[in-house]
mmCIF file of N, CA and C in Angstrom:
data_model
loop_
_atom_site.group_PDB
_atom_site.id
_atom_site.type_symbol
_atom_site.label_atom_id
_atom_site.label_comp_id
_atom_site.label_asym_id
_atom_site.label_seq_id
_atom_site.Cartn_x
_atom_site.Cartn_y
_atom_site.Cartn_z
ATOM 1 N N MET A 1 113.432 116.958 127.658
ATOM 2 C CA MET A 1 113.755 117.219 126.273
ATOM 3 C C MET A 1 115.258 117.479 126.177
ATOM 4 N N LYS A 2 115.924 116.777 125.302
ATOM 5 C CA LYS A 2 117.366 116.959 125.125
ATOM 6 C C LYS A 2 117.631 117.735 123.846
ATOM 7 N N ASN A 3 118.657 118.552 123.906
ATOM 8 C CA ASN A 3 119.084 119.287 122.728
ATOM 9 C C ASN A 3 120.195 118.500 122.061
ATOM 10 N N GLU A 4 119.891 117.874 120.960
ATOM 11 C CA GLU A 4 120.879 117.076 120.245
ATOM 12 C C GLU A 4 121.464 117.841 119.060
ATOM 13 N N TYR A 5 121.192 119.129 118.967
ATOM 14 C CA TYR A 5 121.682 119.930 117.849
ATOM 15 C C TYR A 5 122.968 120.619 118.279
ATOM 16 N N TYR A 6 124.079 120.218 117.692
ATOM 17 C CA TYR A 6 125.381 120.684 118.143
ATOM 18 C C TYR A 6 126.073 121.641 117.181
ATOM 19 N N PHE A 7 125.421 122.053 116.110
ATOM 20 C CA PHE A 7 126.029 122.956 115.133
ATOM 21 C C PHE A 7 127.302 122.349 114.546
ATOM 22 N N ASN A 8 127.299 121.054 114.278
ATOM 23 C CA ASN A 8 128.497 120.370 113.784
ATOM 24 C C ASN A 8 128.993 120.902 112.446
ATOM 25 N N LEU A 9 128.116 121.421 111.613
ATOM 26 C CA LEU A 9 128.527 121.921 110.300
ATOM 27 C C LEU A 9 129.058 123.352 110.350
ATOM 28 N N LEU A 10 129.023 123.972 111.527
ATOM 29 C CA LEU A 10 129.405 125.377 111.670
ATOM 30 C C LEU A 10 130.811 125.506 112.238
ATOM 31 N N VAL A 11 131.621 126.348 111.600
ATOM 32 C CA VAL A 11 132.924 126.698 112.166
ATOM 33 C C VAL A 11 132.641 127.748 113.232
ATOM 34 N N LYS A 12 132.872 127.381 114.493
ATOM 35 C CA LYS A 12 132.485 128.225 115.615
ATOM 36 C C LYS A 12 133.664 129.025 116.162
ATOM 37 N N LYS A 13 133.333 130.161 116.786
ATOM 38 C CA LYS A 13 134.289 130.961 117.546
ATOM 39 C C LYS A 13 133.975 130.749 119.023
ATOM 40 N N GLU A 14 134.965 130.958 119.851
ATOM 41 C CA GLU A 14 134.740 130.853 121.292
ATOM 42 C C GLU A 14 133.929 132.048 121.781
ATOM 43 N N ILE A 15 132.963 131.776 122.637
ATOM 44 C CA ILE A 15 132.250 132.840 123.333
ATOM 45 C C ILE A 15 133.018 133.070 124.629
ATOM 46 N N PRO A 16 133.360 134.324 124.957
ATOM 47 C CA PRO A 16 134.129 134.577 126.182
ATOM 48 C C PRO A 16 133.457 133.949 127.403
ATOM 49 N N PRO A 17 134.257 133.421 128.331
ATOM 50 C CA PRO A 17 133.689 132.724 129.491
ATOM 51 C C PRO A 17 132.831 133.615 130.389
ATOM 52 N N ASN A 18 133.021 134.934 130.315
ATOM 53 C CA ASN A 18 132.208 135.826 131.146
ATOM 54 C C ASN A 18 130.831 136.095 130.543
ATOM 55 N N LYS A 19 130.553 135.558 129.366
ATOM 56 C CA LYS A 19 129.243 135.717 128.722
ATOM 57 C C LYS A 19 128.363 134.521 129.059
ATOM 58 N N ASP A 20 127.160 134.800 129.529
ATOM 59 C CA ASP A 20 126.208 133.755 129.889
ATOM 60 C C ASP A 20 125.354 133.410 128.668
ATOM 61 N N HIS A 21 125.400 132.163 128.252
ATOM 62 C CA HIS A 21 124.678 131.728 127.047
ATOM 63 C C HIS A 21 123.172 131.955 127.186
ATOM 64 N N GLU A 22 122.630 131.665 128.338
ATOM 65 C CA GLU A 22 121.192 131.854 128.552
ATOM 66 C C GLU A 22 120.827 133.334 128.455
ATOM 67 N N ASP A 23 121.656 134.198 129.006
ATOM 68 C CA ASP A 23 121.416 135.638 128.945
ATOM 69 C C ASP A 23 121.450 136.129 127.494
ATOM 70 N N ILE A 24 122.417 135.663 126.723
ATOM 71 C CA ILE A 24 122.507 136.031 125.301
ATOM 72 C C ILE A 24 121.230 135.606 124.577
ATOM 73 N N PHE A 25 120.800 134.360 124.803
ATOM 74 C CA PHE A 25 119.595 133.864 124.138
ATOM 75 C C PHE A 25 118.377 134.711 124.494
ATOM 76 N N PHE A 26 118.150 134.949 125.804
ATOM 77 C CA PHE A 26 116.936 135.659 126.195
ATOM 78 C C PHE A 26 116.942 137.114 125.750
ATOM 79 N N LYS A 27 118.096 137.732 125.592
ATOM 80 C CA LYS A 27 118.132 139.087 125.027
ATOM 81 C C LYS A 27 117.667 139.061 123.572
ATOM 82 N N MET A 28 118.063 138.032 122.831
ATOM 83 C CA MET A 28 117.597 137.906 121.444
ATOM 84 C C MET A 28 116.113 137.542 121.408
ATOM 85 N N PHE A 29 115.705 136.618 122.264
ATOM 86 C CA PHE A 29 114.314 136.153 122.332
ATOM 87 C C PHE A 29 113.377 137.316 122.665
ATOM 88 N N GLU A 30 113.741 138.118 123.675
ATOM 89 C CA GLU A 30 112.922 139.271 124.067
ATOM 90 C C GLU A 30 112.883 140.318 122.962
ATOM 91 N N PHE A 31 113.977 140.464 122.246
ATOM 92 C CA PHE A 31 114.021 141.409 121.132
ATOM 93 C C PHE A 31 112.985 141.026 120.075
ATOM 94 N N VAL A 32 112.910 139.750 119.747
ATOM 95 C CA VAL A 32 111.937 139.272 118.758
ATOM 96 C C VAL A 32 110.515 139.488 119.270
ATOM 97 N N MET A 33 110.276 139.198 120.544
ATOM 98 C CA MET A 33 108.931 139.345 121.106
ATOM 99 C C MET A 33 108.472 140.800 121.105
ATOM 100 N N GLY A 34 109.404 141.745 121.291
ATOM 101 C CA GLY A 34 109.028 143.155 121.353
ATOM 102 C C GLY A 34 109.435 143.952 120.136
ATOM 103 N N GLY A 35 110.060 143.308 119.173
ATOM 104 C CA GLY A 35 110.566 144.014 118.000
ATOM 105 C C GLY A 35 109.528 144.154 116.910
ATOM 106 N N THR A 36 109.899 144.882 115.893
ATOM 107 C CA THR A 36 109.052 145.096 114.732
ATOM 108 C C THR A 36 109.546 144.210 113.600
ATOM 109 N N LEU A 37 108.626 143.479 112.992
ATOM 110 C CA LEU A 37 108.986 142.656 111.841
ATOM 111 C C LEU A 37 109.210 143.590 110.665
ATOM 112 N N TYR A 38 110.441 143.681 110.225
ATOM 113 C CA TYR A 38 110.803 144.589 109.143
ATOM 114 C C TYR A 38 110.589 143.945 107.788
ATOM 115 N N GLU A 39 110.932 142.685 107.707
ATOM 116 C CA GLU A 39 110.919 142.045 106.404
ATOM 117 C C GLU A 39 110.893 140.536 106.605
ATOM 118 N N SER A 40 110.149 139.867 105.795
ATOM 119 C CA SER A 40 110.187 138.416 105.782
ATOM 120 C C SER A 40 111.037 138.019 104.592
ATOM 121 N N SER A 41 112.121 137.352 104.861
ATOM 122 C CA SER A 41 113.117 137.111 103.826
ATOM 123 C C SER A 41 113.294 135.638 103.542
ATOM 124 N N SER A 42 113.967 135.375 102.468
ATOM 125 C CA SER A 42 114.368 134.009 102.144
ATOM 126 C C SER A 42 115.809 133.820 102.597
ATOM 127 N N LEU A 43 116.237 132.601 102.617
ATOM 128 C CA LEU A 43 117.619 132.301 102.973
ATOM 129 C C LEU A 43 118.587 133.006 102.018
ATOM 130 N N ASP A 44 118.207 133.116 100.753
ATOM 131 C CA ASP A 44 119.074 133.774 99.769
ATOM 132 C C ASP A 44 119.295 135.254 100.073
ATOM 133 N N SER A 45 118.322 135.912 100.663
ATOM 134 C CA SER A 45 118.470 137.342 100.935
ATOM 135 C C SER A 45 119.275 137.626 102.203
ATOM 136 N N LEU A 46 119.597 136.592 102.970
ATOM 137 C CA LEU A 46 120.358 136.800 104.203
ATOM 138 C C LEU A 46 121.726 137.418 103.955
ATOM 139 N N LYS A 47 122.356 137.085 102.855
ATOM 140 C CA LYS A 47 123.689 137.625 102.571
ATOM 141 C C LYS A 47 123.672 139.148 102.543
ATOM 142 N N ASP A 48 122.560 139.732 102.095
ATOM 143 C CA ASP A 48 122.447 141.187 102.049
ATOM 144 C C ASP A 48 122.156 141.780 103.423
ATOM 145 N N ILE A 49 121.451 141.043 104.254
ATOM 146 C CA ILE A 49 121.085 141.528 105.583
ATOM 147 C C ILE A 49 122.267 141.438 106.544
ATOM 148 N N LEU A 50 123.037 140.376 106.451
ATOM 149 C CA LEU A 50 124.159 140.158 107.365
ATOM 150 C C LEU A 50 125.324 141.059 106.966
ATOM 151 N N CYS A 51 125.479 142.184 107.671
ATOM 152 C CA CYS A 51 126.537 143.124 107.291
ATOM 153 C C CYS A 51 127.654 143.215 108.331
ATOM 154 N N GLU A 52 127.497 142.603 109.505
ATOM 155 C CA GLU A 52 128.564 142.566 110.493
ATOM 156 C C GLU A 52 129.418 141.321 110.258
ATOM 157 N N GLU A 53 130.559 141.264 110.911
ATOM 158 C CA GLU A 53 131.483 140.148 110.693
ATOM 159 C C GLU A 53 131.230 138.952 111.606
ATOM 160 N N SER A 54 130.702 139.187 112.823
ATOM 161 C CA SER A 54 130.535 138.094 113.793
ATOM 162 C C SER A 54 129.118 138.075 114.345
ATOM 163 N N TYR A 55 128.622 136.854 114.589
ATOM 164 C CA TYR A 55 127.235 136.673 115.009
ATOM 165 C C TYR A 55 127.108 135.638 116.117
ATOM 166 N N TYR A 56 126.082 135.858 116.960
ATOM 167 C CA TYR A 56 125.613 134.813 117.864
ATOM 168 C C TYR A 56 124.548 134.031 117.114
ATOM 169 N N ILE A 57 124.558 132.729 117.280
ATOM 170 C CA ILE A 57 123.533 131.862 116.707
ATOM 171 C C ILE A 57 123.001 131.011 117.843
ATOM 172 N N ALA A 58 121.700 131.062 118.078
ATOM 173 C CA ALA A 58 121.090 130.309 119.177
ATOM 174 C C ALA A 58 120.034 129.361 118.634
ATOM 175 N N HIS A 59 120.103 128.123 119.077
ATOM 176 C CA HIS A 59 119.051 127.156 118.756
ATOM 177 C C HIS A 59 117.853 127.541 119.612
ATOM 178 N N ASN A 60 116.769 127.923 118.986
ATOM 179 C CA ASN A 60 115.584 128.416 119.685
ATOM 180 C C ASN A 60 114.803 127.236 120.258
ATOM 181 N N LEU A 61 115.257 126.757 121.390
ATOM 182 C CA LEU A 61 114.636 125.613 122.053
ATOM 183 C C LEU A 61 114.307 126.024 123.485
ATOM 184 N N VAL A 62 113.023 126.228 123.746
ATOM 185 C CA VAL A 62 112.566 126.729 125.040
ATOM 186 C C VAL A 62 111.483 125.813 125.576
ATOM 187 N N THR A 63 111.553 125.530 126.869
ATOM 188 C CA THR A 63 110.470 124.831 127.553
ATOM 189 C C THR A 63 109.948 125.766 128.635
ATOM 190 N N TYR A 64 108.812 125.425 129.184
ATOM 191 C CA TYR A 64 108.216 126.263 130.224
ATOM 192 C C TYR A 64 107.908 125.434 131.451
ATOM 193 N N LYS A 65 108.182 126.018 132.599
ATOM 194 C CA LYS A 65 107.781 125.447 133.879
ATOM 195 C C LYS A 65 106.884 126.501 134.508
ATOM 196 N N GLY A 66 105.579 126.263 134.429
ATOM 197 C CA GLY A 66 104.642 127.320 134.797
ATOM 198 C C GLY A 66 104.764 128.427 133.766
ATOM 199 N N ASN A 67 104.975 129.650 134.241
ATOM 200 C CA ASN A 67 105.155 130.790 133.337
ATOM 201 C C ASN A 67 106.620 131.074 133.043
ATOM 202 N N LYS A 68 107.520 130.331 133.647
ATOM 203 C CA LYS A 68 108.951 130.587 133.489
ATOM 204 C C LYS A 68 109.506 129.864 132.260
ATOM 205 N N ALA A 69 110.109 130.643 131.365
ATOM 206 C CA ALA A 69 110.752 130.083 130.174
ATOM 207 C C ALA A 69 112.139 129.576 130.555
ATOM 208 N N ILE A 70 112.474 128.385 130.070
ATOM 209 C CA ILE A 70 113.770 127.772 130.351
ATOM 210 C C ILE A 70 114.440 127.464 129.015
ATOM 211 N N PHE A 71 115.631 128.021 128.819
ATOM 212 C CA PHE A 71 116.381 127.824 127.577
ATOM 213 C C PHE A 71 117.040 126.452 127.597
ATOM 214 N N LYS A 72 116.748 125.643 126.578
ATOM 215 C CA LYS A 72 117.298 124.287 126.475
ATOM 216 C C LYS A 72 118.211 124.127 125.263
ATOM 217 N N GLY A 73 118.378 125.181 124.496
ATOM 218 C CA GLY A 73 119.196 125.109 123.294
ATOM 219 C C GLY A 73 120.654 125.391 123.582
ATOM 220 N N LYS A 74 121.339 125.826 122.558
ATOM 221 C CA LYS A 74 122.763 126.105 122.641
ATOM 222 C C LYS A 74 123.033 127.411 121.909
ATOM 223 N N VAL A 75 124.002 128.188 122.395
ATOM 224 C CA VAL A 75 124.412 129.424 121.738
ATOM 225 C C VAL A 75 125.864 129.269 121.302
ATOM 226 N N VAL A 76 126.133 129.648 120.063
ATOM 227 C CA VAL A 76 127.495 129.642 119.532
ATOM 228 C C VAL A 76 127.740 130.980 118.836
ATOM 229 N N ALA A 77 128.984 131.239 118.497
ATOM 230 C CA ALA A 77 129.344 132.436 117.738
ATOM 231 C C ALA A 77 130.086 131.996 116.489
ATOM 232 N N SER A 78 129.959 132.797 115.436
ATOM 233 C CA SER A 78 130.628 132.450 114.186
ATOM 234 C C SER A 78 130.815 133.697 113.334
ATOM 235 N N GLU A 79 131.722 133.581 112.379
ATOM 236 C CA GLU A 79 131.934 134.639 111.392
ATOM 237 C C GLU A 79 130.843 134.552 110.322
ATOM 238 N N LYS A 80 130.597 135.675 109.659
ATOM 239 C CA LYS A 80 129.537 135.766 108.650
ATOM 240 C C LYS A 80 129.661 134.693 107.566
ATOM 241 N N GLU A 81 130.842 134.556 106.970
ATOM 242 C CA GLU A 81 131.012 133.586 105.875
ATOM 243 C C GLU A 81 130.696 132.168 106.325
ATOM 244 N N ASN A 82 131.165 131.805 107.513
ATOM 245 C CA ASN A 82 130.905 130.466 108.043
ATOM 246 C C ASN A 82 129.423 130.272 108.350
ATOM 247 N N LEU A 83 128.782 131.321 108.853
ATOM 248 C CA LEU A 83 127.355 131.255 109.166
ATOM 249 C C LEU A 83 126.535 131.015 107.899
ATOM 250 N N VAL A 84 126.796 131.791 106.860
ATOM 251 C CA VAL A 84 126.045 131.644 105.605
ATOM 252 C C VAL A 84 126.247 130.245 105.027
ATOM 253 N N SER A 85 127.476 129.777 105.020
ATOM 254 C CA SER A 85 127.773 128.433 104.520
ATOM 255 C C SER A 85 127.033 127.370 105.333
ATOM 256 N N PHE A 86 127.046 127.514 106.650
ATOM 257 C CA PHE A 86 126.345 126.591 107.549
ATOM 258 C C PHE A 86 124.850 126.546 107.247
ATOM 259 N N LEU A 87 124.240 127.713 107.054
ATOM 260 C CA LEU A 87 122.796 127.767 106.799
ATOM 261 C C LEU A 87 122.443 127.067 105.488
ATOM 262 N N TYR A 88 123.230 127.304 104.446
ATOM 263 C CA TYR A 88 122.965 126.643 103.165
ATOM 264 C C TYR A 88 123.158 125.135 103.258
ATOM 265 N N LYS A 89 124.234 124.697 103.927
ATOM 266 C CA LYS A 89 124.471 123.254 104.078
ATOM 267 C C LYS A 89 123.352 122.602 104.873
ATOM 268 N N SER A 90 122.929 123.265 105.953
ATOM 269 C CA SER A 90 121.857 122.711 106.784
ATOM 270 C C SER A 90 120.554 122.611 106.007
ATOM 271 N N ALA A 91 120.239 123.635 105.214
ATOM 272 C CA ALA A 91 119.020 123.606 104.403
ATOM 273 C C ALA A 91 119.100 122.499 103.360
ATOM 274 N N GLU A 92 120.261 122.338 102.758
ATOM 275 C CA GLU A 92 120.458 121.299 101.745
ATOM 276 C C GLU A 92 120.256 119.904 102.334
ATOM 277 N N LEU A 93 120.692 119.720 103.581
ATOM 278 C CA LEU A 93 120.555 118.429 104.260
ATOM 279 C C LEU A 93 119.209 118.281 104.977
ATOM 280 N N ASP A 94 118.337 119.285 104.818
ATOM 281 C CA ASP A 94 117.040 119.316 105.493
ATOM 282 C C ASP A 94 117.215 119.213 107.012
ATOM 283 N N ASP A 95 118.205 119.951 107.524
ATOM 284 C CA ASP A 95 118.523 119.928 108.948
ATOM 285 C C ASP A 95 118.562 121.339 109.527
ATOM 286 N N LEU A 96 117.786 122.243 108.943
ATOM 287 C CA LEU A 96 117.735 123.607 109.436
ATOM 288 C C LEU A 96 116.752 123.682 110.588
ATOM 289 N N ARG A 97 117.201 124.172 111.714
ATOM 290 C CA ARG A 97 116.369 124.263 112.920
ATOM 291 C C ARG A 97 115.917 125.701 113.130
ATOM 292 N N ALA A 98 115.057 125.891 114.128
ATOM 293 C CA ALA A 98 114.641 127.237 114.512
ATOM 294 C C ALA A 98 115.823 127.911 115.206
ATOM 295 N N LEU A 99 116.281 129.014 114.622
ATOM 296 C CA LEU A 99 117.457 129.708 115.132
ATOM 297 C C LEU A 99 117.167 131.187 115.326
ATOM 298 N N LEU A 100 117.847 131.779 116.291
ATOM 299 C CA LEU A 100 117.895 133.226 116.444
ATOM 300 C C LEU A 100 119.324 133.640 116.127
ATOM 301 N N ILE A 101 119.474 134.644 115.279
ATOM 302 C CA ILE A 101 120.791 135.099 114.839
ATOM 303 C C ILE A 101 120.871 136.602 115.066
ATOM 304 N N ALA A 102 121.957 137.051 115.710
ATOM 305 C CA ALA A 102 122.145 138.483 115.954
ATOM 306 C C ALA A 102 123.628 138.811 115.895
ATOM 307 N N PRO A 103 123.951 140.042 115.451
ATOM 308 C CA PRO A 103 125.353 140.450 115.509
ATOM 309 C C PRO A 103 125.825 140.391 116.966
ATOM 310 N N ILE A 104 127.096 140.090 117.175
ATOM 311 C CA ILE A 104 127.650 140.047 118.531
ATOM 312 C C ILE A 104 127.314 141.368 119.224
ATOM 313 N N PHE A 105 126.820 141.297 120.454
ATOM 314 C CA PHE A 105 126.409 142.494 121.192
ATOM 315 C C PHE A 105 126.842 142.387 122.648
ATOM 316 N N ASN A 106 126.864 143.548 123.329
ATOM 317 C CA ASN A 106 127.145 143.582 124.764
ATOM 318 C C ASN A 106 125.863 143.724 125.561
ATOM 319 N N GLU A 107 125.115 144.798 125.309
ATOM 320 C CA GLU A 107 123.893 145.066 126.073
ATOM 321 C C GLU A 107 122.655 144.447 125.432
ATOM 322 N N LYS A 108 122.415 144.789 124.169
ATOM 323 C CA LYS A 108 121.261 144.252 123.445
ATOM 324 C C LYS A 108 121.572 144.237 121.957
ATOM 325 N N PRO A 109 120.919 143.358 121.217
ATOM 326 C CA PRO A 109 121.212 143.254 119.778
ATOM 327 C C PRO A 109 120.683 144.447 118.985
ATOM 328 N N LYS A 110 121.353 144.739 117.859
ATOM 329 C CA LYS A 110 120.879 145.776 116.928
ATOM 330 C C LYS A 110 119.652 145.272 116.183
ATOM 331 N N TYR A 111 119.684 143.998 115.832
ATOM 332 C CA TYR A 111 118.580 143.340 115.140
ATOM 333 C C TYR A 111 118.709 141.849 115.369
ATOM 334 N N VAL A 112 117.622 141.129 115.103
ATOM 335 C CA VAL A 112 117.620 139.673 115.257
ATOM 336 C C VAL A 112 116.934 139.063 114.043
ATOM 337 N N ILE A 113 117.523 138.008 113.538
ATOM 338 C CA ILE A 113 116.913 137.229 112.468
ATOM 339 C C ILE A 113 116.372 135.961 113.101
ATOM 340 N N TYR A 114 115.088 135.724 112.895
ATOM 341 C CA TYR A 114 114.438 134.518 113.414
ATOM 342 C C TYR A 114 114.239 133.587 112.229
ATOM 343 N N LEU A 115 114.959 132.497 112.247
ATOM 344 C CA LEU A 115 114.958 131.556 111.139
ATOM 345 C C LEU A 115 114.263 130.276 111.570
ATOM 346 N N THR A 116 113.309 129.823 110.760
ATOM 347 C CA THR A 116 112.661 128.538 111.015
ATOM 348 C C THR A 116 112.940 127.634 109.821
ATOM 349 N N GLU A 117 112.413 126.439 109.875
ATOM 350 C CA GLU A 117 112.612 125.503 108.777
ATOM 351 C C GLU A 117 112.006 126.029 107.479
ATOM 352 N N ASP A 118 110.984 126.884 107.593
ATOM 353 C CA ASP A 118 110.239 127.340 106.421
ATOM 354 C C ASP A 118 110.405 128.812 106.080
ATOM 355 N N SER A 119 110.863 129.630 107.025
ATOM 356 C CA SER A 119 110.883 131.066 106.765
ATOM 357 C C SER A 119 112.002 131.771 107.519
ATOM 358 N N CYS A 120 112.192 133.020 107.139
ATOM 359 C CA CYS A 120 113.231 133.858 107.725
ATOM 360 C C CYS A 120 112.616 135.228 107.993
ATOM 361 N N HIS A 121 112.739 135.725 109.225
ATOM 362 C CA HIS A 121 112.147 137.012 109.594
ATOM 363 C C HIS A 121 113.209 137.913 110.201
ATOM 364 N N PHE A 122 113.171 139.189 109.836
ATOM 365 C CA PHE A 122 114.134 140.180 110.299
ATOM 366 C C PHE A 122 113.418 141.130 111.255
ATOM 367 N N TYR A 123 113.904 141.212 112.509
ATOM 368 C CA TYR A 123 113.289 142.075 113.521
ATOM 369 C C TYR A 123 114.247 143.191 113.904
ATOM 370 N N HIS A 124 113.694 144.392 114.066
ATOM 371 C CA HIS A 124 114.494 145.522 114.531
ATOM 372 C C HIS A 124 113.630 146.370 115.454
ATOM 373 N N LYS A 125 114.260 147.290 116.150
ATOM 374 C CA LYS A 125 113.532 148.232 117.006
ATOM 375 C C LYS A 125 113.572 149.588 116.331
ATOM 376 N N ASN A 126 112.480 150.332 116.467
ATOM 377 C CA ASN A 126 112.430 151.686 115.885
ATOM 378 C C ASN A 126 113.265 152.636 116.689
#
């Protein structure tokens, strides 16, 4: 399976070279798996939820070899304004993919937004 989704409509920031993209993704992925669904939102309500300036955006593309999950997507970083614009443009073009979005973090995310083609979910930890 190839990941042909390159976030071409998104103005991206560089992720520091010491950050592992797979590690960033799985921290967000695990957060969603163990987090509490706080709210199911629409794309329009994201502007109110996104209160930090910079975010990781990961294409949620995972395959499995046995029980081992293998990340096949891509992780990028972007500013809030660019992210919101990207999401609206992608939805307008019917090119919105399954994404995990979290404020830039070091150890673990404060919250994660799980966005699919049809819905938007906000996860947090108590």
